[in-house]
């Protein structure tokens, strides 16, 4: 942090927000009240800008920095702007990537608190998820009136931490007598909170009524007749609502340079749908002329899921996309050769444009980038008719993103009415949806479903969920399902190992390759660098 933060009242004043429409949580943060959604005083009809990227390296390519910098740049050229980003998960904070609030002169502030325990939202989601798990096991222990099949319970537990030891667990019964309790000593598992269906539900819910309906629809397994059993059958909806009541309210903070920011919800884009909450985006569009919204990882993940899942479900129509790329990521995709890596950039540009979306390529400059490499990138973009701008928001803040901001505004103004498309049709069967995403977005020849995936899909179809949208869980390090295949691979098939149902969120989770929903810590984790100094300030994030 390079300067004194503005008070939350000053940030609210930038948005003309009266005090009764936000709840202060600290001198520099607040919760936005849902009454804003229906307040006719706030209807600026802002333009939503989606920020995505080319295939990243393990450390990321600065998409959050670019998003924050772009919002600051827009404010610097006289536009009312707000950045909408996801809340960081403790897993990556203590794992490989570290904090996820941006960096340098383009951070969401107060960064340390946003990265750790921020307003208790993740804890509320974790608690609601695990409450449902506890209610299931309690129901089994006390007689199992719903006749739940203990071998068909699909609701796991969750924890906001990378912990590979919890990928497979045994839920132990505690019967004191000789009777065998239903569900005792049954296998189960943990997933990371960012992959919890309740995280997805909270991020997609349009209001409290919608949240309640989605929680009630959660399918936790089936009974011995083969019929689905929902959270509502366990009367779990009310207590989960109580735990999530405040977590549903978007968080208002600021950037390093005092630009308003909302930080809310945190579904991963490689194993979930990967964007901030619908509520925060809608409120942002009511309050500002431009809302900069980050989608996770590359355009084959968070961006694709936004266009095929979030946008149709929410009705939000983005106005333009910013595609972040770096010399280092393209060199990695070219196995050390920048020119070979351009095929990855070309593919991601085509993915974005394939939805009918105008795109601006943001070249996020790193200190070790050479002028020759940057010039090669410029030449490539010009040769392919791609609008581009250099972004130096990390080092220069708004000043380093002004050119990008102007280019984005120009592109939006030049495309006032765009016709957005989707990869598949709503009523396409699930296999056809998966095939279309694999072929059109990833560049695969086709798909291969495991027996387990076929069996689960047949059951979900029988229950009436066969035409839900799909959310593919796939590696972020390649356009393919193999993280070791760089560039824009051809001649491969997408291997679907499993399919899970998220009835409350409203989609099928299609698990591809060796994807796991509970990450592990690296040999040397970022946690070892984090501490508290003698003044009580958190350091090392």
Short mmCIF file of C-alpha atoms in Angstrom, two decimals:
data_model
loop_
_atom_site.label_atom_id
_atom_site.label_comp_id
_atom_site.label_asym_id
_atom_site.label_seq_id
_atom_site.Cartn_x
_atom_site.Cartn_y
_atom_site.Cartn_z
CA UNK A 1 0.00 0.00 0.00
CA UNK A 2 1.54 3.28 -1.12
CA UNK A 3 -0.80 5.81 0.45
CA UNK A 4 -3.36 6.38 3.17
CA UNK A 5 -6.63 4.70 2.30
CA UNK A 6 -9.78 6.76 1.89
CA UNK A 7 -12.55 6.23 4.41
CA UNK A 8 -15.35 3.94 3.32
CA UNK A 9 -17.63 7.00 3.51
CA UNK A 10 -15.45 8.73 0.91
CA UNK A 11 -15.65 5.69 -1.37
CA UNK A 12 -19.43 5.59 -0.94
CA UNK A 13 -19.59 9.30 -1.75
CA UNK A 14 -17.85 8.65 -5.09
CA UNK A 15 -20.82 6.42 -5.94
CA UNK A 16 -23.41 8.82 -4.41
CA UNK A 17 -24.37 6.10 -1.93
CA UNK A 18 -26.35 7.24 1.12
CA UNK A 19 -25.49 5.70 4.47
CA UNK A 20 -28.62 3.55 4.65
CA UNK A 21 -27.54 1.51 1.62
CA UNK A 22 -24.29 0.18 3.05
CA UNK A 23 -23.19 -1.31 6.36
CA UNK A 24 -19.73 -0.36 7.63
CA UNK A 25 -17.51 -3.28 8.62
CA UNK A 26 -14.29 -1.32 9.21
CA UNK A 27 -13.09 2.25 8.56
CA UNK A 28 -12.22 1.14 4.99
CA UNK A 29 -14.77 -1.56 4.12
CA UNK A 30 -18.50 -2.15 4.05
CA UNK A 31 -21.31 -4.46 2.95
CA UNK A 32 -23.70 -3.20 0.27
CA UNK A 33 -27.38 -3.67 1.06
CA UNK A 34 -29.53 -5.61 -1.39
CA UNK A 35 -32.09 -2.79 -1.44
CA UNK A 36 -29.75 -1.22 -4.00
CA UNK A 37 -30.95 -3.75 -6.58
CA UNK A 38 -34.41 -2.18 -6.69
CA UNK A 39 -33.55 1.43 -5.90
CA UNK A 40 -34.60 3.52 -8.91
CA UNK A 41 -32.22 6.31 -7.92
CA UNK A 42 -29.33 4.15 -9.13
CA UNK A 43 -29.71 3.14 -12.75
CA UNK A 44 -26.63 4.19 -14.70
CA UNK A 45 -26.85 1.06 -16.91
CA UNK A 46 -23.08 0.65 -16.83
CA UNK A 47 -21.07 -1.34 -19.38
CA UNK A 48 -19.60 -4.62 -18.15
CA UNK A 49 -16.04 -5.36 -19.26
CA UNK A 50 -14.86 -8.96 -18.87
CA UNK A 51 -11.16 -9.50 -18.21
CA UNK A 52 -9.70 -12.84 -19.27
CA UNK A 53 -6.27 -14.10 -20.34
CA UNK A 54 -4.15 -16.45 -22.39
CA UNK A 55 -3.07 -19.74 -20.80
CA UNK A 56 -1.27 -18.81 -17.55
CA UNK A 57 1.92 -19.92 -15.86
CA UNK A 58 1.72 -21.29 -12.31
CA UNK A 59 2.23 -17.80 -10.86
CA UNK A 60 -0.50 -16.13 -12.95
CA UNK A 61 -0.18 -13.37 -15.53
CA UNK A 62 -1.47 -10.36 -13.62
CA UNK A 63 -5.14 -10.52 -14.60
CA UNK A 64 -6.25 -9.08 -11.25
CA UNK A 65 -3.61 -6.34 -11.46
CA UNK A 66 -4.78 -5.50 -14.97
CA UNK A 67 -8.45 -5.47 -13.93
CA UNK A 68 -7.76 -3.11 -11.03
CA UNK A 69 -5.43 -0.98 -13.12
CA UNK A 70 -8.03 -0.71 -15.88
CA UNK A 71 -10.65 0.54 -13.41
CA UNK A 72 -8.14 3.08 -12.10
CA UNK A 73 -7.28 4.08 -15.66
CA UNK A 74 -10.95 4.56 -16.52
CA UNK A 75 -11.38 6.81 -13.49
CA UNK A 76 -8.27 8.73 -14.51
CA UNK A 77 -9.81 9.58 -17.91
CA UNK A 78 -12.96 10.87 -16.26
CA UNK A 79 -15.20 7.80 -16.23
CA UNK A 80 -17.08 6.51 -13.21
CA UNK A 81 -15.69 3.01 -12.81
CA UNK A 82 -15.78 0.14 -10.35
CA UNK A 83 -13.85 -3.13 -10.37
CA UNK A 84 -15.67 -6.34 -9.46
CA UNK A 85 -13.44 -9.20 -8.38
CA UNK A 86 -13.58 -12.49 -6.51
CA UNK A 87 -12.59 -13.01 -2.91
CA UNK A 88 -9.28 -14.85 -2.49
CA UNK A 89 -9.25 -18.42 -1.19
CA UNK A 90 -6.93 -19.26 1.68
CA UNK A 91 -5.75 -22.32 -0.30
CA UNK A 92 -3.78 -20.36 -2.92
CA UNK A 93 -2.88 -17.62 -0.40
CA UNK A 94 -0.94 -20.19 1.62
CA UNK A 95 -0.15 -22.41 -1.37
CA UNK A 96 1.57 -21.71 -4.68
CA UNK A 97 0.12 -18.43 -6.00
CA UNK A 98 -0.04 -16.36 -2.82
CA UNK A 99 -2.51 -13.50 -2.37
CA UNK A 100 -5.11 -12.65 -4.99
CA UNK A 101 -5.87 -8.97 -4.43
CA UNK A 102 -3.60 -7.61 -7.16
CA UNK A 103 -0.24 -6.04 -6.46
CA UNK A 104 2.02 -3.02 -6.66
CA UNK A 105 0.02 0.13 -7.41
CA UNK A 106 -3.00 -1.90 -8.52
CA UNK A 107 -4.34 -3.72 -5.47
CA UNK A 108 -7.70 -4.09 -3.80
CA UNK A 109 -7.28 -2.66 -0.31
CA UNK A 110 -6.93 -3.49 2.54
CA UNK A 111 -5.13 -6.32 0.71
CA UNK A 112 -4.02 -8.39 3.71
CA UNK A 113 -7.50 -8.47 5.22
CA UNK A 114 -9.10 -9.22 1.87
CA UNK A 115 -6.78 -12.21 1.54
CA UNK A 116 -7.51 -13.48 5.07
CA UNK A 117 -10.99 -14.02 6.63
CA UNK A 118 -12.48 -11.12 4.64
CA UNK A 119 -15.77 -10.24 6.37
CA UNK A 120 -16.22 -13.93 7.17
CA UNK A 121 -17.84 -14.76 3.81
CA UNK A 122 -15.83 -17.90 3.09
CA UNK A 123 -16.32 -19.09 6.66
CA UNK A 124 -20.08 -18.66 6.30
CA UNK A 125 -20.07 -20.69 3.08
CA UNK A 126 -17.91 -23.38 4.67
CA UNK A 127 -20.21 -23.52 7.71
CA UNK A 128 -23.39 -23.73 5.64
CA UNK A 129 -21.92 -26.50 3.52
CA UNK A 130 -20.73 -28.50 6.52
CA UNK A 131 -24.01 -27.94 8.37
CA UNK A 132 -25.80 -29.72 5.54
CA UNK A 133 -23.25 -32.55 5.71
CA UNK A 134 -23.79 -32.83 9.48
CA UNK A 135 -27.58 -32.86 9.05
CA UNK A 136 -27.26 -35.71 6.55
CA UNK A 137 -25.19 -37.84 8.95
CA UNK A 138 -27.46 -36.96 11.87
CA UNK A 139 -30.48 -37.99 9.83
CA UNK A 140 -28.80 -41.31 9.02
CA UNK A 141 -27.90 -41.90 12.65
CA UNK A 142 -31.40 -41.18 13.97
CA UNK A 143 -33.30 -43.67 11.85
CA UNK A 144 -32.98 -42.50 8.23
CA UNK A 145 -36.67 -41.73 7.66
CA UNK A 146 -35.94 -40.58 4.10
CA UNK A 147 -34.43 -44.01 3.39
CA UNK A 148 -31.24 -42.42 2.07
CA UNK A 149 -28.91 -44.87 0.35
CA UNK A 150 -25.64 -44.48 2.29
CA UNK A 151 -23.68 -45.59 -0.77
CA UNK A 152 -25.25 -42.86 -2.91
CA UNK A 153 -24.72 -39.78 -0.73
CA UNK A 154 -22.94 -37.22 -2.91
CA UNK A 155 -22.63 -34.26 -0.51
CA UNK A 156 -19.04 -34.00 0.77
CA UNK A 157 -17.52 -31.66 3.36
CA UNK A 158 -15.49 -28.57 2.60
CA UNK A 159 -12.52 -26.56 3.88
CA UNK A 160 -10.92 -23.37 2.57
CA UNK A 161 -7.42 -24.77 2.56
CA UNK A 162 -5.25 -26.86 0.25
CA UNK A 163 -5.14 -30.23 2.02
CA UNK A 164 -4.63 -33.34 -0.11
CA UNK A 165 -4.99 -35.60 2.96
CA UNK A 166 -8.72 -34.83 2.98
CA UNK A 167 -9.44 -35.94 -0.58
CA UNK A 168 -10.67 -39.29 0.72
CA UNK A 169 -12.02 -39.83 4.24
CA UNK A 170 -14.21 -42.26 6.19
CA UNK A 171 -17.25 -40.85 8.00
CA UNK A 172 -17.36 -42.93 11.16
CA UNK A 173 -20.53 -43.90 12.96
CA UNK A 174 -20.77 -43.64 16.76
CA UNK A 175 -23.32 -46.34 17.55
CA UNK A 176 -22.93 -47.54 21.13
CA UNK A 177 -25.01 -50.68 20.69
CA UNK A 178 -24.75 -53.66 18.37
CA UNK A 179 -27.02 -52.25 15.67
CA UNK A 180 -25.30 -51.09 12.50
CA UNK A 181 -26.29 -47.49 11.92
CA UNK A 182 -27.05 -46.44 8.32
CA UNK A 183 -24.06 -44.67 6.84
CA UNK A 184 -21.52 -45.47 9.54
CA UNK A 185 -17.99 -45.91 8.24
CA UNK A 186 -18.96 -44.77 4.75
CA UNK A 187 -16.43 -43.19 2.40
CA UNK A 188 -16.64 -39.46 1.79
CA UNK A 189 -14.33 -36.60 0.89
CA UNK A 190 -13.54 -32.90 1.26
CA UNK A 191 -13.38 -30.33 -1.49
CA UNK A 192 -12.01 -26.81 -1.24
CA UNK A 193 -14.61 -24.16 -0.36
CA UNK A 194 -14.14 -22.41 -3.71
CA UNK A 195 -15.46 -25.62 -5.35
CA UNK A 196 -18.46 -25.95 -3.01
CA UNK A 197 -21.85 -25.85 -4.69
CA UNK A 198 -22.88 -23.32 -2.04
CA UNK A 199 -20.11 -21.01 -3.26
CA UNK A 200 -21.53 -21.29 -6.78
CA UNK A 201 -25.08 -20.80 -5.48
CA UNK A 202 -24.14 -17.65 -3.57
CA UNK A 203 -22.32 -16.26 -6.59
CA UNK A 204 -25.25 -16.93 -8.94
CA UNK A 205 -28.16 -16.00 -6.66
CA UNK A 206 -30.01 -12.87 -7.78
CA UNK A 207 -31.51 -12.09 -4.35
CA UNK A 208 -32.51 -13.72 -1.06
CA UNK A 209 -35.55 -15.43 -2.54
CA UNK A 210 -33.44 -16.95 -5.32
CA UNK A 211 -30.78 -18.00 -2.79
CA UNK A 212 -33.41 -19.81 -0.73
CA UNK A 213 -34.81 -21.60 -3.78
CA UNK A 214 -31.35 -22.68 -4.93
CA UNK A 215 -30.34 -23.99 -1.50
CA UNK A 216 -33.57 -25.99 -1.31
CA UNK A 217 -32.83 -27.63 -4.68
CA UNK A 218 -29.43 -28.99 -3.67
CA UNK A 219 -29.41 -32.75 -4.36
CA UNK A 220 -27.45 -34.52 -1.62
CA UNK A 221 -27.91 -38.08 -2.88
CA UNK A 222 -30.67 -40.56 -3.55
CA UNK A 223 -32.93 -42.90 -1.60
CA UNK A 224 -33.00 -46.66 -2.03
CA UNK A 225 -35.69 -46.29 -4.69
CA UNK A 226 -33.25 -44.32 -6.82
CA UNK A 227 -35.03 -40.99 -6.33
CA UNK A 228 -33.14 -37.73 -5.64
CA UNK A 229 -33.13 -36.33 -2.10
CA UNK A 230 -32.80 -32.56 -1.68
CA UNK A 231 -31.67 -30.22 1.08
CA UNK A 232 -35.30 -29.14 1.49
CA UNK A 233 -36.22 -32.74 2.40
CA UNK A 234 -33.87 -32.41 5.40
CA UNK A 235 -35.38 -29.00 6.30
CA UNK A 236 -31.87 -27.59 5.94
CA UNK A 237 -32.74 -24.48 3.90
CA UNK A 238 -33.58 -22.15 6.81
CA UNK A 239 -30.43 -22.67 8.89
CA UNK A 240 -28.23 -22.40 5.79
CA UNK A 241 -29.98 -19.12 4.93
CA UNK A 242 -29.21 -17.85 8.42
CA UNK A 243 -25.51 -18.61 8.00
CA UNK A 244 -25.38 -17.02 4.54
CA UNK A 245 -27.54 -13.94 5.18
CA UNK A 246 -24.67 -11.47 5.50
CA UNK A 247 -22.38 -13.34 3.11
CA UNK A 248 -24.88 -12.59 0.33
CA UNK A 249 -24.15 -8.85 0.67
CA UNK A 250 -21.34 -7.67 -1.67
CA UNK A 251 -18.25 -6.16 -0.07
CA UNK A 252 -17.31 -2.56 -0.91
CA UNK A 253 -13.63 -1.60 -0.68
CA UNK A 254 -11.20 0.44 -2.80
CA UNK A 255 -8.13 0.10 -4.96
CA UNK A 256 -4.66 1.38 -4.13
CA UNK A 257 -5.59 4.69 -5.77
CA UNK A 258 -9.05 5.02 -4.24
CA UNK A 259 -11.18 3.65 -7.08
CA UNK A 260 -14.30 1.85 -5.75
CA UNK A 261 -14.14 -1.94 -5.79
CA UNK A 262 -16.47 -4.80 -4.92
CA UNK A 263 -14.94 -8.09 -3.82
CA UNK A 264 -17.46 -10.88 -3.48
CA UNK A 265 -17.58 -14.69 -3.73
CA UNK A 266 -14.71 -16.80 -4.99
CA UNK A 267 -15.53 -19.80 -7.19
CA UNK A 268 -12.40 -21.15 -8.92
CA UNK A 269 -12.58 -21.09 -12.73
CA UNK A 270 -10.82 -24.43 -13.23
CA UNK A 271 -13.24 -26.37 -10.98
CA UNK A 272 -16.21 -23.97 -10.78
CA UNK A 273 -17.60 -21.07 -12.84
CA UNK A 274 -14.96 -18.55 -11.81
CA UNK A 275 -16.35 -15.05 -11.43
CA UNK A 276 -17.62 -12.64 -8.77
CA UNK A 277 -21.25 -12.62 -7.69
CA UNK A 278 -24.10 -11.69 -9.99
CA UNK A 279 -25.38 -9.39 -7.24
CA UNK A 280 -22.11 -7.42 -7.09
CA UNK A 281 -21.96 -7.08 -10.87
CA UNK A 282 -25.56 -5.87 -11.11
CA UNK A 283 -25.08 -3.35 -8.33
CA UNK A 284 -21.87 -2.17 -9.98
CA UNK A 285 -23.71 -1.60 -13.27
CA UNK A 286 -26.28 0.51 -11.41
CA UNK A 287 -23.61 2.64 -9.74
CA UNK A 288 -20.94 3.12 -12.41
CA UNK A 289 -20.49 3.74 -16.14
CA UNK A 290 -18.01 0.88 -16.45
CA UNK A 291 -17.72 -2.30 -14.38
CA UNK A 292 -14.48 -4.22 -14.81
CA UNK A 293 -15.16 -7.86 -13.96
CA UNK A 294 -12.41 -10.47 -13.82
CA UNK A 295 -13.06 -14.04 -14.97
CA UNK A 296 -10.71 -16.73 -13.70
CA UNK A 297 -7.75 -18.20 -15.58
CA UNK A 298 -7.85 -18.14 -19.40
CA UNK A 299 -10.64 -17.65 -21.95
CA UNK A 300 -11.22 -21.43 -22.18
CA UNK A 301 -12.25 -21.47 -18.51
CA UNK A 302 -13.68 -18.45 -16.67
CA UNK A 303 -14.59 -16.52 -19.83
CA UNK A 304 -16.25 -19.51 -21.53
CA UNK A 305 -18.24 -20.27 -18.39
CA UNK A 306 -19.32 -16.66 -18.09
CA UNK A 307 -20.59 -16.56 -21.66
CA UNK A 308 -22.27 -19.98 -21.67
CA UNK A 309 -23.41 -20.19 -18.06
CA UNK A 310 -23.37 -16.94 -16.06
CA UNK A 311 -24.61 -14.58 -18.76
CA UNK A 312 -27.60 -16.73 -19.84
CA UNK A 313 -28.58 -17.44 -16.20
CA UNK A 314 -28.22 -13.81 -15.02
CA UNK A 315 -29.19 -11.89 -18.14
CA UNK A 316 -26.04 -9.75 -17.86
CA UNK A 317 -24.61 -8.92 -21.30
CA UNK A 318 -20.93 -7.88 -21.35
CA UNK A 319 -19.93 -5.04 -23.68
CA UNK A 320 -16.29 -5.97 -24.37
CA UNK A 321 -13.47 -8.22 -23.25
CA UNK A 322 -9.86 -7.55 -22.28
CA UNK A 323 -7.50 -10.43 -22.99
CA UNK A 324 -4.42 -10.25 -20.76
CA UNK A 325 -1.23 -11.81 -22.04
CA UNK A 326 2.45 -11.70 -21.12
CA UNK A 327 5.73 -12.48 -22.79
CA UNK A 328 6.47 -15.12 -20.15
CA UNK A 329 3.19 -16.99 -20.65
CA UNK A 330 3.54 -17.06 -24.43
CA UNK A 331 7.14 -18.21 -24.18
CA UNK A 332 6.03 -21.03 -21.92
CA UNK A 333 3.28 -21.97 -24.37
CA UNK A 334 5.90 -21.95 -27.13
CA UNK A 335 8.24 -24.11 -25.00
CA UNK A 336 10.74 -21.26 -24.80
CA UNK A 337 10.01 -19.75 -28.21
CA UNK A 338 7.86 -16.59 -28.19
CA UNK A 339 6.93 -16.89 -31.88
CA UNK A 340 5.66 -20.46 -31.35
CA UNK A 341 3.68 -19.24 -28.35
CA UNK A 342 1.70 -16.84 -30.52
CA UNK A 343 -0.56 -19.74 -31.55
CA UNK A 344 -1.89 -19.74 -27.98
CA UNK A 345 -2.66 -16.01 -28.15
CA UNK A 346 -4.29 -16.43 -31.56
CA UNK A 347 -6.52 -19.23 -30.23
CA UNK A 348 -7.65 -17.19 -27.21
CA UNK A 349 -8.43 -14.18 -29.41
CA UNK A 350 -10.58 -16.44 -31.59
CA UNK A 351 -12.37 -17.87 -28.53
CA UNK A 352 -13.40 -14.39 -27.39
CA UNK A 353 -14.36 -13.20 -30.85
CA UNK A 354 -16.31 -16.42 -31.42
CA UNK A 355 -18.90 -15.19 -28.93
CA UNK A 356 -19.37 -11.98 -30.92
CA UNK A 357 -17.38 -10.03 -28.33
CA UNK A 358 -15.01 -7.16 -29.25
CA UNK A 359 -11.63 -7.70 -27.62
CA UNK A 360 -8.64 -5.62 -26.56
CA UNK A 361 -5.35 -7.42 -25.92
CA UNK A 362 -3.64 -6.10 -22.78
CA UNK A 363 0.08 -6.84 -22.77
CA UNK A 364 0.96 -6.91 -19.08
CA UNK A 365 4.56 -5.80 -18.87
CA UNK A 366 6.98 -7.51 -16.51
CA UNK A 367 10.34 -5.93 -15.50
CA UNK A 368 12.38 -8.59 -17.32
CA UNK A 369 10.54 -8.21 -20.65
CA UNK A 370 12.81 -7.06 -23.47
CA UNK A 371 11.85 -4.34 -25.93
CA UNK A 372 12.42 -6.83 -28.78
CA UNK A 373 9.92 -9.31 -27.33
CA UNK A 374 7.34 -6.59 -26.68
CA UNK A 375 7.78 -5.30 -30.22
CA UNK A 376 7.21 -8.83 -31.58
CA UNK A 377 3.95 -8.98 -29.64
CA UNK A 378 2.89 -5.60 -31.02
CA UNK A 379 3.64 -6.71 -34.58
CA UNK A 380 1.65 -9.94 -34.09
CA UNK A 381 -1.39 -8.09 -32.78
CA UNK A 382 -1.29 -5.54 -35.60
CA UNK A 383 -0.91 -8.28 -38.21
CA UNK A 384 -4.00 -10.04 -36.84
CA UNK A 385 -6.09 -6.89 -36.59
CA UNK A 386 -6.26 -7.06 -32.80
CA UNK A 387 -6.61 -3.86 -30.79
CA UNK A 388 -3.94 -3.87 -28.10
CA UNK A 389 -2.32 -1.77 -25.41
CA UNK A 390 0.61 -2.10 -23.06
CA UNK A 391 -0.39 -2.31 -19.40
CA UNK A 392 2.00 -1.25 -16.65
CA UNK A 393 -0.51 -0.96 -13.81
CA UNK A 394 1.64 -2.86 -11.32
CA UNK A 395 4.44 -0.30 -11.51
CA UNK A 396 2.53 2.85 -12.47
CA UNK A 397 -1.08 2.36 -11.34
CA UNK A 398 -3.66 4.35 -13.31
CA UNK A 399 -0.93 6.09 -15.32
CA UNK A 400 0.20 2.69 -16.61
CA UNK A 401 -3.32 1.71 -17.66
CA UNK A 402 -4.65 4.93 -19.21
CA UNK A 403 -3.82 3.80 -22.74
CA UNK A 404 -5.62 0.51 -22.13
CA UNK A 405 -8.62 2.36 -20.67
CA UNK A 406 -8.89 4.63 -23.72
CA UNK A 407 -8.65 1.66 -26.11
CA UNK A 408 -11.39 -0.20 -24.21
CA UNK A 409 -13.73 2.83 -24.28
CA UNK A 410 -13.06 3.30 -28.00
CA UNK A 411 -13.85 -0.34 -28.74
CA UNK A 412 -17.07 -0.24 -26.69
CA UNK A 413 -18.17 3.00 -28.38
CA UNK A 414 -17.43 1.46 -31.80
CA UNK A 415 -19.63 -1.57 -31.01
CA UNK A 416 -22.78 -0.15 -29.36
CA UNK A 417 -24.96 -3.13 -30.32
CA UNK A 418 -23.27 -6.51 -30.35
CA UNK A 419 -24.98 -9.85 -30.90
CA UNK A 420 -23.55 -12.27 -28.39
CA UNK A 421 -23.67 -16.00 -29.08
CA UNK A 422 -23.18 -19.15 -27.01
CA UNK A 423 -21.23 -22.32 -27.67
CA UNK A 424 -24.29 -24.52 -27.37
CA UNK A 425 -28.07 -24.25 -27.29
CA UNK A 426 -30.01 -24.45 -24.03
CA UNK A 427 -31.88 -27.61 -25.01
CA UNK A 428 -28.85 -29.48 -26.36
CA UNK A 429 -28.28 -32.80 -24.58
CA UNK A 430 -25.38 -32.75 -22.11
CA UNK A 431 -23.09 -34.86 -24.32
CA UNK A 432 -23.64 -32.44 -27.19
CA UNK A 433 -22.92 -29.46 -24.93
CA UNK A 434 -19.65 -31.03 -23.75
CA UNK A 435 -18.68 -31.93 -27.31
CA UNK A 436 -19.31 -28.42 -28.61
CA UNK A 437 -17.22 -26.81 -25.85
CA UNK A 438 -14.43 -29.36 -26.39
CA UNK A 439 -14.34 -28.82 -30.14
CA UNK A 440 -15.13 -25.10 -30.50
CA UNK A 441 -13.30 -23.77 -27.43
CA UNK A 442 -10.54 -26.25 -26.57
CA UNK A 443 -9.77 -27.44 -30.10
CA UNK A 444 -10.38 -31.14 -29.34
CA UNK A 445 -11.44 -33.68 -31.95
CA UNK A 446 -14.14 -35.06 -29.66
CA UNK A 447 -14.84 -36.41 -26.18
CA UNK A 448 -14.53 -39.74 -24.38
CA UNK A 449 -16.81 -40.44 -21.40
CA UNK A 450 -15.81 -42.92 -18.70
CA UNK A 451 -18.31 -45.55 -17.59
CA UNK A 452 -18.75 -43.65 -14.33
CA UNK A 453 -19.53 -40.42 -16.20
CA UNK A 454 -22.05 -42.22 -18.44
CA UNK A 455 -23.74 -43.84 -15.45
CA UNK A 456 -24.04 -40.56 -13.53
CA UNK A 457 -25.26 -38.64 -16.56
CA UNK A 458 -27.93 -41.27 -17.25
CA UNK A 459 -29.16 -40.95 -13.65
CA UNK A 460 -29.23 -37.14 -13.74
CA UNK A 461 -31.08 -37.24 -17.06
CA UNK A 462 -33.64 -39.63 -15.58
CA UNK A 463 -34.15 -37.14 -12.72
CA UNK A 464 -34.82 -34.34 -15.22
CA UNK A 465 -31.44 -32.55 -15.12
CA UNK A 466 -30.06 -33.72 -18.49
CA UNK A 467 -30.39 -30.34 -20.20
CA UNK A 468 -28.72 -28.19 -17.52
CA UNK A 469 -25.79 -25.99 -18.60
CA UNK A 470 -22.36 -27.55 -18.09
CA UNK A 471 -19.37 -26.41 -16.05
CA UNK A 472 -16.21 -28.26 -17.09
CA UNK A 473 -13.52 -28.81 -14.45
CA UNK A 474 -10.26 -28.83 -16.41
CA UNK A 475 -6.59 -27.95 -16.02
CA UNK A 476 -5.83 -24.25 -16.38
CA UNK A 477 -2.33 -24.86 -17.75
CA UNK A 478 -3.35 -26.05 -21.21
CA UNK A 479 -6.20 -25.64 -23.65
CA UNK A 480 -6.36 -29.45 -23.54
CA UNK A 481 -7.04 -31.70 -20.54
CA UNK A 482 -3.31 -32.41 -20.23
CA UNK A 483 -1.31 -29.64 -18.46
CA UNK A 484 1.83 -30.73 -20.35
CA UNK A 485 0.39 -29.94 -23.81
CA UNK A 486 1.22 -26.27 -24.57
CA UNK A 487 0.21 -23.96 -27.37
CA UNK A 488 -3.02 -24.76 -29.19
CA UNK A 489 -2.99 -28.59 -29.28
CA UNK A 490 -4.62 -30.56 -32.06
CA UNK A 491 -5.40 -34.24 -32.51
CA UNK A 492 -6.65 -35.03 -28.99
CA UNK A 493 -9.86 -35.95 -27.21
CA UNK A 494 -11.31 -34.56 -23.99
CA UNK A 495 -11.48 -37.32 -21.39
CA UNK A 496 -14.48 -36.95 -19.08
CA UNK A 497 -13.79 -38.96 -15.95
CA UNK A 498 -16.90 -38.03 -13.96
CA UNK A 499 -20.03 -35.87 -13.99
CA UNK A 500 -21.55 -34.39 -10.83
CA UNK A 501 -24.86 -32.61 -10.30
CA UNK A 502 -25.13 -29.09 -8.89
CA UNK A 503 -28.91 -28.77 -9.02
CA UNK A 504 -28.99 -25.72 -6.74
CA UNK A 505 -26.39 -23.85 -8.74
CA UNK A 506 -28.12 -25.01 -11.91
CA UNK A 507 -25.43 -26.89 -13.82
CA UNK A 508 -23.67 -30.21 -14.34
CA UNK A 509 -20.02 -30.34 -13.26
CA UNK A 510 -18.06 -32.19 -15.93
CA UNK A 511 -14.75 -33.40 -14.52
CA UNK A 512 -12.04 -33.85 -17.11
CA UNK A 513 -8.72 -35.65 -16.93
CA UNK A 514 -6.99 -35.96 -13.57
CA UNK A 515 -8.67 -32.87 -12.15
CA UNK A 516 -9.10 -32.87 -8.36
CA UNK A 517 -11.46 -30.67 -6.34
CA UNK A 518 -9.18 -30.44 -3.29
CA UNK A 519 -5.72 -29.05 -4.17
CA UNK A 520 -2.59 -29.86 -2.18
CA UNK A 521 0.15 -27.62 -0.82
CA UNK A 522 3.49 -27.48 -2.66
CA UNK A 523 6.70 -28.70 -1.03
CA UNK A 524 7.55 -25.12 -0.07
CA UNK A 525 4.35 -23.17 0.40
CA UNK A 526 3.73 -19.44 0.55
CA UNK A 527 2.51 -19.96 4.11
CA UNK A 528 6.13 -20.02 5.27
CA UNK A 529 6.57 -16.35 4.29
CA UNK A 530 3.51 -15.04 6.14
CA UNK A 531 3.75 -13.57 9.63
CA UNK A 532 2.69 -10.68 11.84
CA UNK A 533 5.13 -7.90 12.78
CA UNK A 534 5.57 -6.25 16.19
CA UNK A 535 2.81 -3.76 15.36
CA UNK A 536 0.28 -6.46 14.55
CA UNK A 537 0.48 -5.87 10.79
CA UNK A 538 0.24 -8.94 8.55
CA UNK A 539 3.32 -9.32 6.36
CA UNK A 540 4.45 -11.63 3.57
CA UNK A 541 1.24 -11.99 1.54
#
